[in-house]
Amino acid sequence: MTILVAIKGWDAEQWVARLRSKLPERSVVVPGEPFDRRAVHYAVAWKAPAGAFAGLPNLEAIFSLGAGVDHLLGDPKLPDVPILRVVDPDLTNRMSEYVVLHCLKILRQQMRYVRQQQERVWDDDDAQPAARHVRVGVLGLGVLGRDAARKLQVMGFDVAGWSRSPKRLPDLATFSGDDGLAPFLARTDILVCLLPLTDDTRGLIDRKLLGGLARDGRVGGAHLINAGRGGLQVESDILACLDEGALASATLDVFETEPLPSASPLWAHPRVTVTPHNAAMSEPEAIISLVAQQIRRHEGGQPFEHAVDRTVGY
Ligand code: NDP
Ligand code: OXD
């Protein structure tokens, strides 16, 4: 049984080599080389070109190499087979590290002290708020959002979350759906976005949403951290909100266009932190082990895990 690997933006050869070493009994092929299309039972994908998986009559599943699957679901020729995404404790932990790191950066005014050090200024004349007085709102209460919310609570933040469907989670204030968004934003000083990119969430982080955030909190205004997807944000609105004072800072791991073009004003904005879509890079070996486990489960008669619901897009 052959595995077809279609990857853009990452080193495909290395992924092929990892798959060959983990699944030595399988043939692993890439688009462009000759192979028997009927022999392909599995596909492994990251930002594959549209149509890469069409015309594979025996395809049984497509594995996304990331937790997000928007890179696949936009393909009009995507075959109707299970799409399986990465759910990996290490990836989840790394994302929570990112979220906690940047919330603490805001709480402890780290950017100010970096500037002060550059200017050799000793200025301790500023009240430090307690974490319990800082309200963090997590957009998305899935695998990543829940873990991040829990770890933010351990640090003492006052945390709430927003999801599509209503949730009851012990010790966490939850909001859901369109009706829940305004009250959720109104109690949020630091907005953390861990949503998937879908038809419903595209462009959600715009001027209107940012304008709904609290500005009366203890961290000098409203702050945004987006590590979900760049398509969720309207960058011109973020810049306008920063310049008008509606937003105190933006920490962005994902962008409308990636890599972020060198002409983007986000690079040089004094209140923007840019990271290169690596908030939660997991170890490639761990991801390949998950793919191998899923294939073994399936061939042993068990259902696949972490299948995407195509009707909602995540
Ligand atoms: P999950 O599918 O586990 O969770 C998604 C969450 O978003 C759910 O709580 C879901 O609500 C909520 N949601 C989806 N659509 C809506 C909507 N229209 N309105 C309100 N809430 C909505 O995903 P993960 O937590 O595993 O991952 C989230 C995203 O993080 C990925 O899709 C990917 O884009 C991004 N990511 C980024 C990485 C990076 O390095 N920057 C790394 C890994 C992932 P409900 O609970 O009701 O279903
Ligand atoms: C992603 C990932 O979906 O890296 O961005 O897993």
Coordinates of C-alpha atoms and ligand atoms in Angstrom, one line a residue:
M1 CA 0.0 0.0 0.0
T2 CA 1.5 3.3 -1.1
I3 CA 1.5 6.6 0.8
L4 CA 1.4 9.8 -1.3
V5 CA 3.2 12.7 0.3
A6 CA 2.2 16.2 -1.0
I7 CA 3.9 19.1 0.9
K8 CA 4.6 22.7 0.1
G9 CA 6.7 25.1 2.2
W10 CA 8.4 22.3 4.3
D11 CA 11.2 20.0 3.2
A12 CA 9.2 17.2 1.6
E13 CA 12.2 15.0 1.2
Q14 CA 12.8 14.9 5.0
W15 CA 9.2 13.9 5.6
V16 CA 9.4 11.2 3.0
A17 CA 12.6 9.8 4.6
R18 CA 10.9 9.9 8.1
L19 CA 7.9 8.0 6.7
R20 CA 10.1 5.4 5.0
S21 CA 12.0 4.8 8.2
K22 CA 8.8 4.5 10.3
L23 CA 6.8 2.4 7.8
P24 CA 9.6 0.5 5.9
E25 CA 7.1 -2.0 4.4
R26 CA 5.2 0.8 2.5
S27 CA 6.1 2.5 -0.7
V28 CA 6.2 6.3 -0.2
V29 CA 5.9 8.5 -3.3
V30 CA 5.6 12.2 -4.1
P31 CA 3.6 14.0 -6.9
G32 CA 5.6 14.3 -10.1
E33 CA 7.2 10.9 -9.9
P34 CA 5.7 7.8 -11.7
F35 CA 3.5 5.7 -9.4
D36 CA 0.5 3.4 -9.6
R37 CA -2.5 5.7 -8.6
R38 CA -4.6 2.6 -7.6
A39 CA -1.9 1.5 -5.1
V40 CA -2.3 4.8 -3.0
H41 CA -4.3 4.1 0.1
Y42 CA -3.1 7.0 2.3
A43 CA -2.0 10.6 1.7
V44 CA 0.0 12.9 3.9
A45 CA -0.4 16.6 3.3
W46 CA 0.7 20.1 4.2
K47 CA -0.4 22.9 1.9
A48 CA -0.7 20.5 -1.0
P49 CA -1.7 22.0 -4.4
A50 CA -5.4 21.8 -5.2
G51 CA -6.3 18.5 -6.9
A52 CA -3.2 16.7 -5.5
F53 CA -5.4 13.9 -4.1
A54 CA -7.9 13.6 -7.0
G55 CA -8.0 10.4 -9.1
L56 CA -6.8 8.0 -6.4
P57 CA -9.6 5.3 -6.5
N58 CA -8.4 3.4 -3.4
L59 CA -7.6 6.4 -1.1
E60 CA -8.7 5.6 2.5
A61 CA -7.6 8.7 4.4
I62 CA -5.7 12.0 4.2
F63 CA -3.4 13.0 7.1
S64 CA -2.8 16.7 7.8
L65 CA 0.7 17.3 9.1
G66 CA -0.7 20.1 11.2
A67 CA -3.5 20.5 13.7
G68 CA -5.3 22.9 11.3
V69 CA -6.9 21.5 8.1
D70 CA -7.9 24.8 6.3
H71 CA -5.0 24.0 3.9
L72 CA -6.9 21.0 2.7
L73 CA -10.6 21.9 2.9
G74 CA -10.2 24.7 0.3
D75 CA -9.5 22.1 -2.4
P76 CA -12.6 21.7 -4.5
K77 CA -11.3 18.3 -5.7
L78 CA -10.7 16.9 -2.3
P79 CA -11.9 13.3 -2.2
D80 CA -14.6 12.3 0.2
V81 CA -12.4 10.3 2.6
P82 CA -11.6 10.9 6.3
I83 CA -9.3 13.9 7.0
L84 CA -7.3 13.3 10.1
R85 CA -5.5 16.1 11.9
V86 CA -2.7 16.2 14.4
V87 CA -3.6 16.1 18.1
D88 CA -0.4 15.7 20.0
P89 CA 0.3 16.5 23.7
D90 CA 3.7 18.0 22.9
L91 CA 2.1 20.4 20.3
T92 CA -0.6 21.3 22.8
N93 CA 2.0 22.0 25.5
R94 CA 4.0 24.2 23.2
M95 CA 1.0 26.2 22.2
S96 CA 0.2 26.8 25.9
E97 CA 3.8 27.8 26.5
Y98 CA 3.4 30.4 23.8
V99 CA 0.1 31.8 25.1
V100 CA 1.3 31.9 28.8
L101 CA 4.6 33.5 27.7
H102 CA 2.9 36.3 25.8
C103 CA 0.2 36.9 28.5
L104 CA 3.0 37.1 31.1
K105 CA 4.9 39.5 28.8
I106 CA 1.9 41.8 28.9
L107 CA 1.2 41.3 32.6
R108 CA 4.8 42.0 33.6
Q109 CA 5.3 44.8 31.0
Q110 CA 8.4 43.0 29.6
M111 CA 8.5 45.1 26.4
R112 CA 8.8 48.3 28.5
Y113 CA 11.8 46.8 30.4
V114 CA 13.5 45.7 27.2
R115 CA 13.2 49.3 26.0
Q116 CA 14.4 50.7 29.3
Q117 CA 17.5 48.4 29.2
Q118 CA 18.3 49.5 25.7
E119 CA 18.2 53.1 26.9
R120 CA 20.0 52.3 30.3
V121 CA 17.0 53.7 32.2
W122 CA 16.2 52.5 35.8
D123 CA 12.5 53.2 36.3
D124 CA 10.6 51.1 38.7
D125 CA 7.8 53.6 39.1
D126 CA 4.9 51.6 37.9
A127 CA 2.3 49.5 39.7
Q128 CA 2.4 45.9 38.6
P129 CA -1.2 44.5 38.4
A130 CA -1.9 41.1 40.0
A131 CA -2.7 38.3 37.5
R132 CA -6.1 37.8 39.1
H133 CA -7.1 41.3 38.0
V134 CA -6.2 40.6 34.4
R135 CA -9.0 39.1 32.3
V136 CA -7.9 36.8 29.5
G137 CA -10.4 35.6 26.9
V138 CA -9.6 32.6 24.8
L139 CA -11.4 32.3 21.4
G140 CA -11.7 28.6 20.8
L141 CA -12.1 26.0 23.5
G142 CA -10.9 22.9 21.6
V143 CA -7.8 20.9 22.3
L144 CA -5.5 23.9 22.3
G145 CA -7.8 26.5 23.8
R146 CA -8.8 24.4 26.8
D147 CA -5.2 23.5 27.7
A148 CA -4.1 27.2 27.4
A149 CA -7.0 28.4 29.5
R150 CA -6.2 25.9 32.2
K151 CA -2.5 26.9 32.3
L152 CA -3.4 30.6 32.3
Q153 CA -5.6 29.9 35.3
V154 CA -2.6 28.2 37.1
M155 CA -0.7 31.4 36.6
G156 CA -3.6 33.2 38.3
F157 CA -5.3 35.0 35.4
D158 CA -9.0 35.5 35.3
V159 CA -9.9 33.4 32.3
A160 CA -13.0 32.9 30.1
G161 CA -13.5 31.1 26.8
W162 CA -15.7 31.3 23.7
S163 CA -16.7 28.4 21.4
R164 CA -19.3 27.6 18.8
S165 CA -21.3 25.2 20.9
P166 CA -22.2 25.9 24.6
K167 CA -19.9 24.3 27.1
R168 CA -19.9 23.7 30.9
L169 CA -16.3 23.5 32.1
P170 CA -15.4 23.4 35.8
D171 CA -14.1 26.7 37.0
L172 CA -14.0 28.4 33.6
A173 CA -16.5 31.1 32.5
T174 CA -17.7 30.1 29.0
F175 CA -19.6 31.9 26.3
S176 CA -20.7 30.6 22.9
G177 CA -22.1 31.5 19.5
D178 CA -22.9 35.0 18.1
D179 CA -24.9 36.0 21.2
G180 CA -22.1 35.1 23.5
L181 CA -19.4 37.1 21.7
A182 CA -20.1 40.6 22.8
P183 CA -20.3 39.8 26.6
F184 CA -17.2 37.7 26.2
L185 CA -15.2 40.5 24.6
A186 CA -16.5 43.1 27.1
R187 CA -14.8 41.2 29.9
T188 CA -11.6 40.6 28.1
D189 CA -8.3 42.6 28.5
I190 CA -6.1 40.1 26.6
L191 CA -7.7 38.3 23.7
V192 CA -6.1 35.0 22.7
C193 CA -7.2 33.4 19.5
L194 CA -7.0 29.7 19.0
L195 CA -9.7 29.2 16.5
P196 CA -9.6 27.2 13.3
L197 CA -10.0 29.0 9.9
T198 CA -13.4 28.2 8.5
D199 CA -16.1 30.0 6.4
D200 CA -17.6 31.2 9.7
T201 CA -14.3 32.5 11.3
R202 CA -12.6 34.1 8.3
G203 CA -11.9 37.8 9.0
L204 CA -13.5 37.6 12.5
I205 CA -10.7 39.6 14.1
D206 CA -11.6 43.0 12.6
R207 CA -12.2 46.5 13.8
K208 CA -15.7 45.7 15.1
L209 CA -14.5 42.8 17.2
L210 CA -11.5 44.6 18.5
G211 CA -13.6 47.6 19.4
G212 CA -15.7 45.3 21.7
L213 CA -12.8 44.5 24.0
A214 CA -12.5 46.0 27.5
R215 CA -10.3 49.0 27.7
D216 CA -10.8 49.7 31.4
G217 CA -8.5 47.0 32.7
R218 CA -5.2 46.9 34.5
V219 CA -2.9 46.3 31.5
G220 CA -3.1 49.6 29.7
G221 CA -5.8 48.8 27.2
A222 CA -6.8 45.8 25.1
H223 CA -4.2 43.3 23.8
L224 CA -4.5 40.7 21.0
I225 CA -2.6 37.4 20.7
N226 CA -3.4 35.3 17.5
A227 CA -1.9 31.9 17.0
G228 CA -4.9 30.4 15.2
R229 CA -4.6 31.3 11.5
G230 CA -3.8 34.5 9.6
G231 CA -7.1 34.4 7.7
L232 CA -8.9 35.0 11.0
Q233 CA -7.5 38.6 11.2
V234 CA -7.9 41.7 9.1
E235 CA -4.4 43.2 9.4
S236 CA -5.3 46.7 8.2
D237 CA -7.9 46.8 11.0
I238 CA -5.4 45.6 13.6
L239 CA -2.9 48.4 12.5
A240 CA -5.7 51.0 12.6
C241 CA -6.8 49.9 16.1
L242 CA -3.2 50.0 17.3
D243 CA -2.7 53.5 15.9
E244 CA -6.0 54.8 17.2
G245 CA -5.4 53.4 20.7
A246 CA -8.2 50.8 20.5
L247 CA -5.5 48.1 20.8
A248 CA -2.5 48.4 23.1
S249 CA -0.5 45.6 21.5
A250 CA -0.7 42.7 19.0
T251 CA 1.3 39.4 19.2
L252 CA 0.9 37.5 16.0
D253 CA 2.2 34.1 15.0
V254 CA 0.0 33.8 11.9
F255 CA -0.6 36.2 9.0
E256 CA -2.9 36.8 6.0
T257 CA 0.2 36.1 3.8
E258 CA 3.0 33.8 5.0
P259 CA 5.9 34.3 5.1
L260 CA 5.0 37.8 6.2
P261 CA 6.1 40.1 3.3
S262 CA 9.0 42.3 4.2
A263 CA 7.0 45.4 3.3
S264 CA 4.4 44.7 6.0
P265 CA 4.1 47.5 8.5
L266 CA 3.6 44.8 11.2
W267 CA 7.3 44.1 11.2
A268 CA 8.4 47.5 12.5
H269 CA 5.4 48.5 14.6
P270 CA 6.6 49.2 18.1
R271 CA 3.6 47.5 19.7
V272 CA 3.6 44.4 17.5
T273 CA 5.4 41.1 18.2
V274 CA 5.9 38.9 15.2
T275 CA 6.7 35.2 15.4
P276 CA 7.0 33.0 12.2
H277 CA 4.0 30.6 12.6
N278 CA 5.9 28.4 15.0
A279 CA 3.9 28.9 18.2
A280 CA 3.5 25.1 18.4
M281 CA 5.9 23.3 16.1
S282 CA 5.9 19.7 17.2
E283 CA 8.7 17.2 16.6
P284 CA 8.3 15.7 13.1
E285 CA 9.1 12.2 14.4
A286 CA 6.1 12.5 16.9
I287 CA 3.8 13.4 14.0
I288 CA 5.0 10.6 11.8
S289 CA 4.5 8.2 14.8
L290 CA 0.9 9.4 15.0
V291 CA 0.4 8.8 11.3
A292 CA 1.8 5.2 11.7
Q293 CA -0.4 4.6 14.7
Q294 CA -3.5 5.7 12.9
I295 CA -2.7 3.4 9.9
R296 CA -2.2 0.5 12.3
R297 CA -5.4 1.2 14.1
H298 CA -7.4 1.4 10.9
E299 CA -5.9 -1.7 9.4
G300 CA -6.6 -3.5 12.8
G301 CA -10.3 -2.7 12.4
Q302 CA -10.4 0.3 14.8
P303 CA -11.8 3.7 13.8
F304 CA -9.5 6.6 13.0
E305 CA -9.0 9.2 15.7
H306 CA -9.2 13.0 15.3
A307 CA -11.3 13.0 12.1
V308 CA -12.4 16.4 10.9
D309 CA -16.1 17.2 10.6
R310 CA -16.3 18.6 7.1
T311 CA -19.7 20.1 7.7
V312 CA -18.3 22.7 10.2
G313 CA -14.8 22.8 8.6
Y314 CA -12.5 21.8 11.6
Ligands
NDP1 P1 -10.2 22.1 17.8 O1 -10.9 21.7 16.6 O2 -9.9 21.2 18.9 O3 -11.0 23.4 18.5 C1 -11.5 24.4 17.8 C2 -12.3 25.3 18.7 O4 -12.8 26.4 18.0 C3 -13.5 24.6 19.3 O5 -13.7 25.0 20.6 C4 -14.7 25.2 18.4 O6 -15.9 25.2 19.1 C5 -14.2 26.6 18.2 N1 -14.8 27.1 17.0 C6 -14.7 26.7 15.7 N2 -15.5 27.5 14.9 C7 -16.1 28.4 15.7 C8 -17.0 29.5 15.5 N3 -17.5 29.7 14.3 N4 -17.4 30.2 16.6 C9 -16.9 29.9 17.8 N5 -16.0 28.9 18.1 C10 -15.6 28.2 17.1 O7 -8.8 22.8 17.3 P2 -7.4 23.0 18.1 O8 -7.7 23.6 19.4 O9 -6.7 21.7 18.0 O10 -6.6 24.0 17.1 C11 -7.2 25.3 16.8 C12 -6.4 25.9 15.7 O11 -5.1 26.3 16.1 C13 -6.1 25.0 14.5 O12 -7.2 24.9 13.6 C14 -5.0 25.7 13.8 O13 -5.5 26.7 12.9 C15 -4.3 26.5 14.9 N6 -3.0 26.0 15.2 C16 -1.9 26.9 15.1 C17 -0.6 26.5 15.3 C18 0.5 27.4 15.3 O14 1.7 27.0 15.4 N7 0.3 28.7 15.2 C19 -0.3 25.1 15.7 C20 -1.5 24.2 15.8 C21 -2.8 24.7 15.5 P3 -16.7 23.9 19.6 O15 -15.9 23.5 20.8 O16 -18.1 24.3 19.9 O17 -16.6 22.9 18.5
OXD2 C1 -0.8 24.1 12.4 C2 0.2 23.3 13.0 O1 -1.9 23.7 12.2 O2 1.4 23.7 12.9 O3 -0.5 25.3 12.2 O4 -0.1 22.2 13.5

